[in-house]
mmCIF file with all atom_site columns, C-alpha atoms in Angstrom:
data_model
loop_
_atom_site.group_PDB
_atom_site.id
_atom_site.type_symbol
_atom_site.label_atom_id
_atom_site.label_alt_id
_atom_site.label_comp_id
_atom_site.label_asym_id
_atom_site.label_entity_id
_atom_site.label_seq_id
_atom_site.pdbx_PDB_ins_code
_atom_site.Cartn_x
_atom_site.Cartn_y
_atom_site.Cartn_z
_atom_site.occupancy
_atom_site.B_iso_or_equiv
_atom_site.pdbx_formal_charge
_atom_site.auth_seq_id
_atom_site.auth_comp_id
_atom_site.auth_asym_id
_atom_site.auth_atom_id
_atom_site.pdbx_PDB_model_num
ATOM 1   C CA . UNK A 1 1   ? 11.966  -0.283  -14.722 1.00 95.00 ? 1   UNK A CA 1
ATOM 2   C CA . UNK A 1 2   ? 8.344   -0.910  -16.143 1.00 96.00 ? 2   UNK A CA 1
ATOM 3   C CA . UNK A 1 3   ? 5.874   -1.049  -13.388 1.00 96.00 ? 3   UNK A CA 1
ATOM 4   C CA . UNK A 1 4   ? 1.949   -1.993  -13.043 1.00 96.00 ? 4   UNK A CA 1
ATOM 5   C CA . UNK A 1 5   ? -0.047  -0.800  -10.013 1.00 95.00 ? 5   UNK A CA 1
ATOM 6   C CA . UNK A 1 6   ? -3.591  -1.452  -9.025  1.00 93.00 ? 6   UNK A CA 1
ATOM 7   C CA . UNK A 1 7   ? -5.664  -0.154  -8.188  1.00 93.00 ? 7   UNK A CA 1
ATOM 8   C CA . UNK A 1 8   ? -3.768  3.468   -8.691  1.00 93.00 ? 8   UNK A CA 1
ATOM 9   C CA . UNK A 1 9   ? -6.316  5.515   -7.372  1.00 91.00 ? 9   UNK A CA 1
ATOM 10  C CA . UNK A 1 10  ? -6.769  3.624   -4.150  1.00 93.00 ? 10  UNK A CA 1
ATOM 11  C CA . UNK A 1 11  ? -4.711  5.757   -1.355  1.00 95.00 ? 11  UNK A CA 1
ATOM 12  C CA . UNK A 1 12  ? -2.177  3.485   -0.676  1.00 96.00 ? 12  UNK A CA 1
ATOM 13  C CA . UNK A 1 13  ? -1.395  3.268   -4.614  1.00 95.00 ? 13  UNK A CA 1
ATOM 14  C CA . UNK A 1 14  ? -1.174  6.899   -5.231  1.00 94.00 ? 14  UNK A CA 1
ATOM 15  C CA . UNK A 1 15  ? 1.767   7.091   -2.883  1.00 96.00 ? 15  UNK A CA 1
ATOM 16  C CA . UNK A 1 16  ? 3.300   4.062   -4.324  1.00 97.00 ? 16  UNK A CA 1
ATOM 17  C CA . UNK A 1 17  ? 2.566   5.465   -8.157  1.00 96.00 ? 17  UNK A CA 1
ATOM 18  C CA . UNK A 1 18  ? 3.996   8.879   -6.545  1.00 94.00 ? 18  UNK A CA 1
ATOM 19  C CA . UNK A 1 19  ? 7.191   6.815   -5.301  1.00 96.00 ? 19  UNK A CA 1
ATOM 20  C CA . UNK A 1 20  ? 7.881   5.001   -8.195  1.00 97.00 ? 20  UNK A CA 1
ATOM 21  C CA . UNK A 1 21  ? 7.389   8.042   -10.334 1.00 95.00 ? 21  UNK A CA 1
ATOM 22  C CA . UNK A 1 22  ? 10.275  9.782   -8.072  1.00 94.00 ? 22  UNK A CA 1
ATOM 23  C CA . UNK A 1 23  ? 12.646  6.919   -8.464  1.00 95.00 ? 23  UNK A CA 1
ATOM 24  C CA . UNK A 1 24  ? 12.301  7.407   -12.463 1.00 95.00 ? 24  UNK A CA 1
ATOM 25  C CA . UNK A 1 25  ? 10.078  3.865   -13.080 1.00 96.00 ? 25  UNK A CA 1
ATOM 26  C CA . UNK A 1 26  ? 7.882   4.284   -15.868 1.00 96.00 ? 26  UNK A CA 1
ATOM 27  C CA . UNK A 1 27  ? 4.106   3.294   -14.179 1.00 95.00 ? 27  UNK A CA 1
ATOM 28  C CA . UNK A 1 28  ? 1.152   2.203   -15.529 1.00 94.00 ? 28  UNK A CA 1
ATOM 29  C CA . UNK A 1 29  ? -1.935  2.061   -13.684 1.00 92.00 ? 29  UNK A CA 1
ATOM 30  C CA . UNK A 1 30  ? -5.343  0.282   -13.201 1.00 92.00 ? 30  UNK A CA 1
ATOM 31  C CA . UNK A 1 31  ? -8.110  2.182   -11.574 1.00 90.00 ? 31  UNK A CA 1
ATOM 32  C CA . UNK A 1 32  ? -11.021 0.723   -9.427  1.00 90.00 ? 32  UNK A CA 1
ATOM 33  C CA . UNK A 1 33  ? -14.003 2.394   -10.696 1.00 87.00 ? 33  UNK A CA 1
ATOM 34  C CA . UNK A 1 34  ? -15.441 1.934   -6.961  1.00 87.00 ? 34  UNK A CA 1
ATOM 35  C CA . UNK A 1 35  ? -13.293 4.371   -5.747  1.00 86.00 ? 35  UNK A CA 1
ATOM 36  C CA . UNK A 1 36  ? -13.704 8.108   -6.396  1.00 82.00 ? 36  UNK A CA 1
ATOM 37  C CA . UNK A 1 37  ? -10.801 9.697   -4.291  1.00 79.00 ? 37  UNK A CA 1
ATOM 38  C CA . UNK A 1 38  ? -9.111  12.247  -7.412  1.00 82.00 ? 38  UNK A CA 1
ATOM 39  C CA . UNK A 1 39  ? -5.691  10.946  -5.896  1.00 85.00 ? 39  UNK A CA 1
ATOM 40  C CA . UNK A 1 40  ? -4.695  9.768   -9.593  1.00 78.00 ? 40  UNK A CA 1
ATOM 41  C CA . UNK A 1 41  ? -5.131  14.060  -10.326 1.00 79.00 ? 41  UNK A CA 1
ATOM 42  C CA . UNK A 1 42  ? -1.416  14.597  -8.673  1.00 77.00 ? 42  UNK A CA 1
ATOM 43  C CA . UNK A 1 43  ? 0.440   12.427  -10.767 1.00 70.00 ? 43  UNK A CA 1
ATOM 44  C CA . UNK A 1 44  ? -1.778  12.384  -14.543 1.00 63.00 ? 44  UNK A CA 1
ATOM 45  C CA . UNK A 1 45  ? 0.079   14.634  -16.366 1.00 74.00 ? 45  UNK A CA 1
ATOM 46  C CA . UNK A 1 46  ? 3.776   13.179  -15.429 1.00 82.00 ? 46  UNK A CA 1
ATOM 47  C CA . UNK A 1 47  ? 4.599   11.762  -19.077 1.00 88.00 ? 47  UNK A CA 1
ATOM 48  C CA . UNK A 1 48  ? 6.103   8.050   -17.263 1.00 93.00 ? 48  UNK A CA 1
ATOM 49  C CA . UNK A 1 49  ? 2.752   7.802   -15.832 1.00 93.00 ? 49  UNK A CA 1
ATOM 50  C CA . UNK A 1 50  ? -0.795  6.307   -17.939 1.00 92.00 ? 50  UNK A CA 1
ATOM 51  C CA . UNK A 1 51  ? -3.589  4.963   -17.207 1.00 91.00 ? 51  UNK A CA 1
ATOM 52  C CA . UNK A 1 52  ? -4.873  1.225   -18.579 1.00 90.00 ? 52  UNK A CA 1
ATOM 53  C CA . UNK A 1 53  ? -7.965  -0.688  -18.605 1.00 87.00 ? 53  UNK A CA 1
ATOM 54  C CA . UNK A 1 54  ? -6.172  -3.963  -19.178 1.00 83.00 ? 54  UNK A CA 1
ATOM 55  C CA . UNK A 1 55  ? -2.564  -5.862  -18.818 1.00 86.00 ? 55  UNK A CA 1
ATOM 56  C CA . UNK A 1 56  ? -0.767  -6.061  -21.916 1.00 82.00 ? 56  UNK A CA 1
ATOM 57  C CA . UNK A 1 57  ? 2.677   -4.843  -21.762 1.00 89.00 ? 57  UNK A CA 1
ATOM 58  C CA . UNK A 1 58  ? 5.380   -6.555  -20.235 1.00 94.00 ? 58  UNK A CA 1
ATOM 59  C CA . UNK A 1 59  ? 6.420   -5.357  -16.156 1.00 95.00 ? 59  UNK A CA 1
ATOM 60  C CA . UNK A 1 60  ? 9.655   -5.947  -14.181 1.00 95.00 ? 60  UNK A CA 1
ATOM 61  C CA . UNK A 1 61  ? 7.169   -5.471  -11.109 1.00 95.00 ? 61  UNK A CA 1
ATOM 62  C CA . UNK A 1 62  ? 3.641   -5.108  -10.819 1.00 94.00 ? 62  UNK A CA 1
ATOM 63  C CA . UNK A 1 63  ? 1.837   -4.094  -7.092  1.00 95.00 ? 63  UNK A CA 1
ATOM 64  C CA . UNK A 1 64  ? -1.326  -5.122  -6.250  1.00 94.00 ? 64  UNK A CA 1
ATOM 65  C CA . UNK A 1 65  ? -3.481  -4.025  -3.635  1.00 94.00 ? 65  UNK A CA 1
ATOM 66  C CA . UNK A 1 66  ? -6.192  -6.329  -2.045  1.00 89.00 ? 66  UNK A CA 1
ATOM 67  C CA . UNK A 1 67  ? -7.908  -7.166  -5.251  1.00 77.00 ? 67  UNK A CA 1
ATOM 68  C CA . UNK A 1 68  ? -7.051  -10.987 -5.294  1.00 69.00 ? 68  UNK A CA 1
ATOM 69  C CA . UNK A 1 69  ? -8.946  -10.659 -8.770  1.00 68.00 ? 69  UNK A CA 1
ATOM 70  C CA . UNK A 1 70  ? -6.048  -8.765  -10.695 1.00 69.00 ? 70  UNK A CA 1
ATOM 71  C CA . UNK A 1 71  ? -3.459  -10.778 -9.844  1.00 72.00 ? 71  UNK A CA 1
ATOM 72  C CA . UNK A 1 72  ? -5.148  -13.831 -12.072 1.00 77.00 ? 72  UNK A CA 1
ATOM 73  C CA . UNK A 1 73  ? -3.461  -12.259 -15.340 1.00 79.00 ? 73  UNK A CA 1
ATOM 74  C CA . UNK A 1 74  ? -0.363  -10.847 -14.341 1.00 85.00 ? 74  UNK A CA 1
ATOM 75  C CA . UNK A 1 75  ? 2.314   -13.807 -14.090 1.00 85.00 ? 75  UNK A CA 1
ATOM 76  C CA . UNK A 1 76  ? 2.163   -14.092 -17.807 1.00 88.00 ? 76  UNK A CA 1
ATOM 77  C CA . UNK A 1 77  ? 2.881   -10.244 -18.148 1.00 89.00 ? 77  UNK A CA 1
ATOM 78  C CA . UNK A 1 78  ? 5.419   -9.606  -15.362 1.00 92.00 ? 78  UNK A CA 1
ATOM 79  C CA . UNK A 1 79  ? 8.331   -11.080 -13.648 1.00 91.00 ? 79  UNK A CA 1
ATOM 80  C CA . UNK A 1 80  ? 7.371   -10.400 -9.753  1.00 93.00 ? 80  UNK A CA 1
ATOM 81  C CA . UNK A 1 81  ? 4.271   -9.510  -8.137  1.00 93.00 ? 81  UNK A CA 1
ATOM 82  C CA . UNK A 1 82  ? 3.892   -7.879  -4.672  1.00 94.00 ? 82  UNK A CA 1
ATOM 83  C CA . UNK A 1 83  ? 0.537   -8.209  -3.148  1.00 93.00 ? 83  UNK A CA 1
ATOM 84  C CA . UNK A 1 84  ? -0.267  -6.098  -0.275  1.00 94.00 ? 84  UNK A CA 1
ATOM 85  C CA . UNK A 1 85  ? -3.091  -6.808  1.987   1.00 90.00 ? 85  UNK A CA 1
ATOM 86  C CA . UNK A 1 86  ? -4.569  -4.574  4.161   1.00 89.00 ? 86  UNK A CA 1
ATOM 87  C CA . UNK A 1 87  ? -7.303  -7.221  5.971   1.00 81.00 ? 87  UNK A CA 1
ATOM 88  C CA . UNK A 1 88  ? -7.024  -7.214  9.363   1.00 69.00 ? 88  UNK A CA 1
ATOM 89  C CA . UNK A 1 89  ? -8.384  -10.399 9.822   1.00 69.00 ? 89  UNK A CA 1
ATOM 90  C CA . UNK A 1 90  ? -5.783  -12.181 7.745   1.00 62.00 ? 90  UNK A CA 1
ATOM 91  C CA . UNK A 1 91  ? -3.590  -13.295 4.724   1.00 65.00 ? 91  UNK A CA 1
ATOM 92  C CA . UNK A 1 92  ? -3.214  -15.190 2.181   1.00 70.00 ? 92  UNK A CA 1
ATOM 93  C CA . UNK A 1 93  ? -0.137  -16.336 0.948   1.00 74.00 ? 93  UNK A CA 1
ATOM 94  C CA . UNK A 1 94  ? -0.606  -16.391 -2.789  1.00 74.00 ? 94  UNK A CA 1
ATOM 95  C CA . UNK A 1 95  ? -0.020  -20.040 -5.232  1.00 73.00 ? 95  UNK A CA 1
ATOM 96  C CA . UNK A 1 96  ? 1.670   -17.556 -7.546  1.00 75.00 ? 96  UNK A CA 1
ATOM 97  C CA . UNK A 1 97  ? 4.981   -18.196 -8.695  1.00 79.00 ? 97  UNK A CA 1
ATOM 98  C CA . UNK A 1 98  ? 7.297   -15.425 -7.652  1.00 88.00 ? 98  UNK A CA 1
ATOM 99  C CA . UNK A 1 99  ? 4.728   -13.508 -6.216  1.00 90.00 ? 99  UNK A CA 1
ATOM 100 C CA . UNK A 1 100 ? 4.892   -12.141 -2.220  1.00 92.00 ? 100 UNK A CA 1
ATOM 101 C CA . UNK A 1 101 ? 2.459   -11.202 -0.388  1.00 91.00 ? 101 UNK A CA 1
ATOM 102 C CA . UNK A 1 102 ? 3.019   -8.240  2.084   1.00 92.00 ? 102 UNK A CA 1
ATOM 103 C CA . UNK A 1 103 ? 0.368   -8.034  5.442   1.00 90.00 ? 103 UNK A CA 1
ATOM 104 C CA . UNK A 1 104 ? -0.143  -4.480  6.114   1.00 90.00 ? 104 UNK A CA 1
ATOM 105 C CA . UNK A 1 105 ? -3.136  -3.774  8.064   1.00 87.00 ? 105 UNK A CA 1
ATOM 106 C CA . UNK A 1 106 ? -2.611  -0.542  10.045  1.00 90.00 ? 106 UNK A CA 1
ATOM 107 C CA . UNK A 1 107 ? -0.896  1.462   7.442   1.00 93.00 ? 107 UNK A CA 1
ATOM 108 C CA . UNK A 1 108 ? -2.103  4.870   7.816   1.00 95.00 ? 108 UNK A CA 1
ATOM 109 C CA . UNK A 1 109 ? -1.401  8.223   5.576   1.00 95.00 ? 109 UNK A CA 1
ATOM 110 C CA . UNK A 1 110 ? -2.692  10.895  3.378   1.00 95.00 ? 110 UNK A CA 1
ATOM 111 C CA . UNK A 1 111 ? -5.614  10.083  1.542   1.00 93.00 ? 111 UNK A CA 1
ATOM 112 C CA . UNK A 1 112 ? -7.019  7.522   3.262   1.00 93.00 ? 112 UNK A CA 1
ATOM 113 C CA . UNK A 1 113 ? -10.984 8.622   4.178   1.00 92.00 ? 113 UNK A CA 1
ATOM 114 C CA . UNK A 1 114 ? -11.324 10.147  7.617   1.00 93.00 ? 114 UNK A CA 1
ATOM 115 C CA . UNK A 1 115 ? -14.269 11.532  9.692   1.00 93.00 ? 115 UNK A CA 1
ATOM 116 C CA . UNK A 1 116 ? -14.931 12.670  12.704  1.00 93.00 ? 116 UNK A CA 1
ATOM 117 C CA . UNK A 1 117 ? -14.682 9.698   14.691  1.00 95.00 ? 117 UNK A CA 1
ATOM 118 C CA . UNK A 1 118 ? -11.619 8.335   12.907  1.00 96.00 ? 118 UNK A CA 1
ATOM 119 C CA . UNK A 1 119 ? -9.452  6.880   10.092  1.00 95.00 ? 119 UNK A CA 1
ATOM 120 C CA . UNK A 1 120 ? -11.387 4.586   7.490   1.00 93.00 ? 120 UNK A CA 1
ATOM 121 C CA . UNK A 1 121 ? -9.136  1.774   5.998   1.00 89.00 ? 121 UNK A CA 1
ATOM 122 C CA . UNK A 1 122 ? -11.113 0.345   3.411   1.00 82.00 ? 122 UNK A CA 1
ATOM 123 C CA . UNK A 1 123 ? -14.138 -0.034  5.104   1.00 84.00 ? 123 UNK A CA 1
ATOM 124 C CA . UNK A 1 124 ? -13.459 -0.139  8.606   1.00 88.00 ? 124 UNK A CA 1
ATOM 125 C CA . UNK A 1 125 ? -13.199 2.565   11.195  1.00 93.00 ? 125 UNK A CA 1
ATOM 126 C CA . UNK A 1 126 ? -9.411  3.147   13.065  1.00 94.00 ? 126 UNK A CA 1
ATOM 127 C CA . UNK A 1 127 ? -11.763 5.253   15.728  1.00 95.00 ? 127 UNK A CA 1
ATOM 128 C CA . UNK A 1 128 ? -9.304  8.153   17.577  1.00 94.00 ? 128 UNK A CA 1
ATOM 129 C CA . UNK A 1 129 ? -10.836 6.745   20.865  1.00 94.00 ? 129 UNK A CA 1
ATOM 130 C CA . UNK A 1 130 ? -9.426  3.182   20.161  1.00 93.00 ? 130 UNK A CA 1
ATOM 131 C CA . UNK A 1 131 ? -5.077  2.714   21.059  1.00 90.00 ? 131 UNK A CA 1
ATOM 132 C CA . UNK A 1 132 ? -5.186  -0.851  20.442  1.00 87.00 ? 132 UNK A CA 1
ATOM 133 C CA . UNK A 1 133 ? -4.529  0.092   16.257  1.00 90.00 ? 133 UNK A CA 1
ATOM 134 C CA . UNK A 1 134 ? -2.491  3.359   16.778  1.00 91.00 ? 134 UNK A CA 1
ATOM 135 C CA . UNK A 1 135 ? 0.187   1.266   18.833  1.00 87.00 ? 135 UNK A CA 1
ATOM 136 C CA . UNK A 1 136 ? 0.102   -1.168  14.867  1.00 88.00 ? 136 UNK A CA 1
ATOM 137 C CA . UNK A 1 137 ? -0.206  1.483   13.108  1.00 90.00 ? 137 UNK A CA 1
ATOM 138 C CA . UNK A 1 138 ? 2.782   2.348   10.389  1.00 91.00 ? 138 UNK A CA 1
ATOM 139 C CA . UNK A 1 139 ? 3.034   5.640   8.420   1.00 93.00 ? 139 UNK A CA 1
ATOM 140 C CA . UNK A 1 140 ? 2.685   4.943   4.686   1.00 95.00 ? 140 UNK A CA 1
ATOM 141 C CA . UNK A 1 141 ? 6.138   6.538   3.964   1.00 93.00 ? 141 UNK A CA 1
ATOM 142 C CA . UNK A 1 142 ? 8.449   4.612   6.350   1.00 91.00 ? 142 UNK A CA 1
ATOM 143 C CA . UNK A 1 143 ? 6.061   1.938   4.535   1.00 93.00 ? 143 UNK A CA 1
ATOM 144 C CA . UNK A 1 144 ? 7.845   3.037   1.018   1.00 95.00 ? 144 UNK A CA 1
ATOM 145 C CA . UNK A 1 145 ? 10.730  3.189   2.420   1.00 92.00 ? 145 UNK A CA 1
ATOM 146 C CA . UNK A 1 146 ? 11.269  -0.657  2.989   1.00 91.00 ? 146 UNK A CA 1
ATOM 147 C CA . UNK A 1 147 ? 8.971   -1.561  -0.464  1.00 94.00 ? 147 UNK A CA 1
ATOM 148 C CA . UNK A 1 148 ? 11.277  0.668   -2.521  1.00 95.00 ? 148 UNK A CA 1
ATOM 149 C CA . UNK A 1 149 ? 13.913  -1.302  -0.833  1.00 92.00 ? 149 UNK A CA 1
ATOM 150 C CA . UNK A 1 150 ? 11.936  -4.469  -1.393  1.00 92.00 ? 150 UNK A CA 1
ATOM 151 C CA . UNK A 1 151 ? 11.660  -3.618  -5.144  1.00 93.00 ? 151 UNK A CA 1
ATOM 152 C CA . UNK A 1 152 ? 15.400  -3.860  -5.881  1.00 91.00 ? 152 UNK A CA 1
ATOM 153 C CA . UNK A 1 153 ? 15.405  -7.561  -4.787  1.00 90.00 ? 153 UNK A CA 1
ATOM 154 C CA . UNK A 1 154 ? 15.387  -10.618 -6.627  1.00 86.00 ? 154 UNK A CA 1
ATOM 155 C CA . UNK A 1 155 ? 14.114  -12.930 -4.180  1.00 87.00 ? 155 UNK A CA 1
ATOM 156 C CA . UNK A 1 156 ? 11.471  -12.228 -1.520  1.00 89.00 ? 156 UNK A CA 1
ATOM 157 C CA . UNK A 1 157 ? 9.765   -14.887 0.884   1.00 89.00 ? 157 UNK A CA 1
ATOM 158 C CA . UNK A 1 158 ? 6.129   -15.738 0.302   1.00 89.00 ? 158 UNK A CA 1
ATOM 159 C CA . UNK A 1 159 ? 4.702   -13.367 2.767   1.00 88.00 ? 159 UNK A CA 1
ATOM 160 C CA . UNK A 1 160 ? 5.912   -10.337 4.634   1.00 90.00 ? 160 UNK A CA 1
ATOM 161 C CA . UNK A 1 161 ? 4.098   -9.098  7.607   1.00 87.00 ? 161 UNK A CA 1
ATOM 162 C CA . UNK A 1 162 ? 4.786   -5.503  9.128   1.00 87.00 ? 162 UNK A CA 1
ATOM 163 C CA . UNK A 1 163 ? 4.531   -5.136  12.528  1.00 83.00 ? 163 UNK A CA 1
ATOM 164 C CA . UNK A 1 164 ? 5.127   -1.459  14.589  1.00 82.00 ? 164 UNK A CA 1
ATOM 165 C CA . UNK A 1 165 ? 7.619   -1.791  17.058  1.00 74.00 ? 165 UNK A CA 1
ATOM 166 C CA . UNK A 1 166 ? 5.389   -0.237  19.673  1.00 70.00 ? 166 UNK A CA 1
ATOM 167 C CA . UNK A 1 167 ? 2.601   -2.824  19.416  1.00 58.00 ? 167 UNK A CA 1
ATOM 168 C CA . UNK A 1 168 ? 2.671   -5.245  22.268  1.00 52.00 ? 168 UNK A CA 1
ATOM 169 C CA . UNK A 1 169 ? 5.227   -7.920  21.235  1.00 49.00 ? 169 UNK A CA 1
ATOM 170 C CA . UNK A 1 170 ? 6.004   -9.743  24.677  1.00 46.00 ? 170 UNK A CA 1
ATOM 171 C CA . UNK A 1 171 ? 4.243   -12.545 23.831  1.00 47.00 ? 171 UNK A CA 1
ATOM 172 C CA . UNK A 1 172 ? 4.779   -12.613 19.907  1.00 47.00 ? 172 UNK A CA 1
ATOM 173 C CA . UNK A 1 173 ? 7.430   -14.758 18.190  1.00 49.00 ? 173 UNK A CA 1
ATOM 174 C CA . UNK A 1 174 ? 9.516   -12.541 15.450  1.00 43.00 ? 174 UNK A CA 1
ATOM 175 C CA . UNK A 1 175 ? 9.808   -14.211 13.082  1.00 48.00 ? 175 UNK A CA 1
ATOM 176 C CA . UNK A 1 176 ? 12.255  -13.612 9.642   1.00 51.00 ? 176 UNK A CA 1
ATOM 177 C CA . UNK A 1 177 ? 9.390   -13.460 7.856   1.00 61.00 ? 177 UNK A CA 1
ATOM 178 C CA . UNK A 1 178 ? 7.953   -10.506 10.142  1.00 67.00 ? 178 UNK A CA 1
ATOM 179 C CA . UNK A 1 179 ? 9.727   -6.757  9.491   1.00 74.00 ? 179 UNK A CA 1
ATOM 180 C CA . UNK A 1 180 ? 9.491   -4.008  12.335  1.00 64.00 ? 180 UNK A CA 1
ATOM 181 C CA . UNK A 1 181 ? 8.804   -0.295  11.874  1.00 72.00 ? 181 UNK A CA 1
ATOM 182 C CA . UNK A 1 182 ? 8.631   2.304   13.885  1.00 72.00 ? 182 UNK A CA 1
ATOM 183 C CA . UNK A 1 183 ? 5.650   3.764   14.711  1.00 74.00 ? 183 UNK A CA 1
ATOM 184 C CA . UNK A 1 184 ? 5.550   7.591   14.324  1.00 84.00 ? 184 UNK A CA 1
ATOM 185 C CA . UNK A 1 185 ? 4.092   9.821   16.980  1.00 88.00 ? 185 UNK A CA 1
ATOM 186 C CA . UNK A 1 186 ? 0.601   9.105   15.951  1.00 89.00 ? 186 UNK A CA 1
ATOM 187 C CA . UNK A 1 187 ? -1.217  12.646  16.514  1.00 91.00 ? 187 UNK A CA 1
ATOM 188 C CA . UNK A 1 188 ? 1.321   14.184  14.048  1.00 93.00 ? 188 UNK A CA 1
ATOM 189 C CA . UNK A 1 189 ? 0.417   11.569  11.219  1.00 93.00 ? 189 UNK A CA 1
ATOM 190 C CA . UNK A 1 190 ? -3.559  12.568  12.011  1.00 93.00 ? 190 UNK A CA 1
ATOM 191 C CA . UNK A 1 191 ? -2.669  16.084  11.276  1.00 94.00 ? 191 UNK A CA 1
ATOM 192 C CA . UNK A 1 192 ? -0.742  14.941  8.048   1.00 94.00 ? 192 UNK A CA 1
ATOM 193 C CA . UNK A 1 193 ? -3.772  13.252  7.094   1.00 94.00 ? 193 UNK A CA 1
ATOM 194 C CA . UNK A 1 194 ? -5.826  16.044  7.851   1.00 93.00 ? 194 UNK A CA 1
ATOM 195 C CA . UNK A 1 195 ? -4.066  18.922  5.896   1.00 92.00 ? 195 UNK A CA 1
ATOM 196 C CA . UNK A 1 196 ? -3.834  16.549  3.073   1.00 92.00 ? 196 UNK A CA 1
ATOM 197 C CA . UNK A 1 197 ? -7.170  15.971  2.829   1.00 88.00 ? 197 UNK A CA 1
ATOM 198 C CA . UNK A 1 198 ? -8.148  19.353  2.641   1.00 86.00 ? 198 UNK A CA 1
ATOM 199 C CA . UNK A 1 199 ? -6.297  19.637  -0.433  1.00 82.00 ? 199 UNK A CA 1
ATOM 200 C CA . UNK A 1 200 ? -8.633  17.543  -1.722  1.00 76.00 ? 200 UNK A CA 1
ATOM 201 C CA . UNK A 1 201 ? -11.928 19.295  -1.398  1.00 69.00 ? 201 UNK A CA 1
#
């Protein structure tokens, strides 16, 4: 399986290059020049892995993540697209033929930037203090586990949302379109994240 990823060097592609990679898919990658994170460093030298500055070949799959720009020229070049979102304040289910779009806005895992006061997900702060996001919050590799499942399919809905099983759902209709995960204990994923990160320095 041929498969396109962008933007690679964002966190949450380098573990889904790093997946895909594992499973034996040959990968190529667009990176987002914005983003300086040396993630792409772990998987450079694996021959089924190169970089690309534009779409040319032909995909089985390509994975896109929040950059509603990219997705413009894929649906000549590939035969599904999986868009996942990471904006908290919404979706947007994509006009896209055979493309699915997959709400994920409390994933959490190595790589992502973290300070002091918390986890930064593309901008905003997951602050330690705050419970309301660890009780959403979904490890990145339970996260793969489902995509990679995902992957293998040949017909998705339009839109996917994840939702931890430990956020408050009393009042929430679950729907088909809606998958539950379980939430890992979340001070153990910090620590992940932490060690990981130090790698990095």
């Amino acid at each position: 399986m041929r498969v396109f990823v962008t933007p690679h060097n964002h966190w949450i592609g380098y573990h889904i290059v790093t997946e895909l990679l594992d499973a034996g898919c040959q990968v190529d990658g667009k990176r987002d020049n914005q983003i300086d994170s040396g993630l792409e460093d772990f998987f450079g030298r694996n021959s089924h892995f190169q970089e690309t500055d534009q779409v040319t070949n032909s995909y089985d799959l390509a994975i896109v993540i929040n950059h509603h720009s990219e997705i413009t020229d894929l649906p000549q070049y590939t035969k599904k697209i999986l868009h996942i979102y990471t904006d908290a304040n919404g979706h947007k289910i994509s006009n896209y033929a055979d493309t699915t779009v997959i709400s994920a806005p409390y994933l959490i895992g190595e790589g992502m930037e973290m300070n002091e006061n918390g986890l930064i997900a593309d901008g905003r702060l997951l602050s330690f203090a705050d419970k309301e996001w660890q009780n959403k919050a979904i490890y990145i590799k339970d996260f793969l586990n489902v995509l990679m499942q995902w992957i293998k399919m040949t017909h998705l809905p339009k839109l996917i949302e994840i939702i931890s099983v430990n956020d408050n759902l009393t009042n929430t209709k679950v729907e088909k379109k809606q998958v539950l995960l379980e939430n890992r204990d979340i001070d153990e994923v910090i620590k992940t994240i932490q060690t990981f990160n130090k790698r990095l320095r």
